[in-house]
């Protein structure tokens, strides 16, 4: 089944407490190269059949209205991924 | 509906103002925890509590609505994000924004209810995880910054009250422009006193809409309405929310 992937990130100006906790923990495990971490969300919407323009636009609308909160989050990516073998 | 028996003695509403006519709806979503306490607070304050189910398509003619705390839909997407699309929320938004009506439905959102109200865009801003990432449960002092809303008129301006606070996604955020507007319009209803428990912008604990009919706050006044159960086992500071809305409904405030 084809899937539509939606990626949502907190807006850059919004403090990401989870990301901050992760970046604080990384050096304790020896990962010292990373100065910042932002944690986002990935949604995979499975489609029965072909991904039409109509379905893609539904996915975009769902991403803007429900999957993200535009007050604090940006939809950074909506794309169709190939069928799994 | 069988009413939950009230445990222990409690004073009824003031004798000179019969309050039993007011019907306050309390909404239950899957995952709501504090609906029974909110209904009890309504009854302790002298009004009639009406159970409302999120899937209902009618408000049943209630005079006001409380959206109580809990973890609706487990908060799995974002706190309040899925509840916002419940059929009953559509009715609440309609009645609260009132259209041409000069009497918008008073709505109080507590904790998860506050999160639902922001997701539904009845109140501005949003809630993210506490800055310290921990679930926090403690008695919290709040200052009443605006005592002219439908849910705060029983308090004195500047009055400090103590009610329980318990949340994980309690950090109130909005952009600077929104925060400035809230301050300028007197829509910051409550501020944290004695330390900010979650990193909320400008120590904001609760806000109101422009009409003062919709109020949301993170701490829990419904857990502080009966002597013997509230903060310090005596605190009843939360009762003012429920008497306020009765003032509003019955006194035309």
CSV table of C-alpha atoms in Angstrom, one decimal, chain A residues 4-61:
chain,number,residue,atom,x,y,z
A,4,UNK,CA,1.8,9.5,2.6
A,5,UNK,CA,4.4,10.7,5.1
A,6,UNK,CA,3.7,13.9,7.0
A,7,UNK,CA,6.5,15.4,9.1
A,8,UNK,CA,5.6,17.9,11.8
A,9,UNK,CA,8.1,20.0,13.8
A,10,UNK,CA,7.7,22.5,16.6
A,11,UNK,CA,8.2,26.0,15.2
A,12,UNK,CA,11.9,27.1,15.5
A,13,UNK,CA,11.0,29.8,18.1
A,14,UNK,CA,9.2,27.4,20.3
A,15,UNK,CA,11.3,25.8,23.1
A,16,UNK,CA,11.4,22.1,22.6
A,17,UNK,CA,11.8,20.6,26.2
A,18,UNK,CA,12.1,17.1,24.9
A,19,UNK,CA,14.8,18.0,22.4
A,20,UNK,CA,16.7,19.9,25.1
A,21,UNK,CA,16.5,16.8,27.4
A,22,UNK,CA,17.9,14.7,24.6
A,23,UNK,CA,20.8,17.0,23.7
A,24,UNK,CA,21.7,17.1,27.4
A,25,UNK,CA,21.8,13.4,27.6
A,26,UNK,CA,23.8,12.7,24.4
A,27,UNK,CA,27.2,13.7,25.7
A,28,UNK,CA,26.8,11.4,28.7
A,29,UNK,CA,26.8,8.6,26.1
A,30,UNK,CA,29.8,9.9,24.3
A,31,UNK,CA,28.0,11.7,21.5
A,32,UNK,CA,29.6,15.1,21.7
A,33,UNK,CA,29.2,16.4,18.1
A,34,UNK,CA,25.6,17.6,18.5
A,35,UNK,CA,24.9,21.1,19.8
A,36,UNK,CA,21.1,21.0,19.5
A,37,UNK,CA,18.3,18.5,19.0
A,38,UNK,CA,14.7,19.2,17.9
A,39,UNK,CA,12.2,16.4,18.2
A,40,UNK,CA,9.4,16.1,15.7
A,41,UNK,CA,6.6,13.8,14.7
A,42,UNK,CA,6.3,11.6,11.6
A,43,UNK,CA,2.8,10.4,10.5
A,44,UNK,CA,2.4,7.7,7.9
A,45,UNK,CA,-1.0,7.7,6.2
A,46,UNK,CA,-1.7,4.4,4.4
A,47,UNK,CA,-3.8,4.6,1.2
A,48,UNK,CA,-5.8,1.7,-0.3
A,49,UNK,CA,-5.2,2.2,-4.0
A,50,UNK,CA,-3.5,5.0,-5.9
A,51,UNK,CA,-2.6,8.3,-4.3
A,52,UNK,CA,-4.6,10.8,-6.3
A,53,UNK,CA,-4.2,14.6,-6.2
A,54,UNK,CA,-7.5,14.6,-4.2
A,55,UNK,CA,-6.1,12.2,-1.6
A,56,UNK,CA,-2.9,14.1,-1.4
A,57,UNK,CA,-4.7,17.3,-0.8
A,58,UNK,CA,-6.8,15.6,1.9
A,59,UNK,CA,-3.5,14.6,3.5
A,60,UNK,CA,-2.3,18.2,3.4
A,61,UNK,CA,-5.5,19.5,4.9
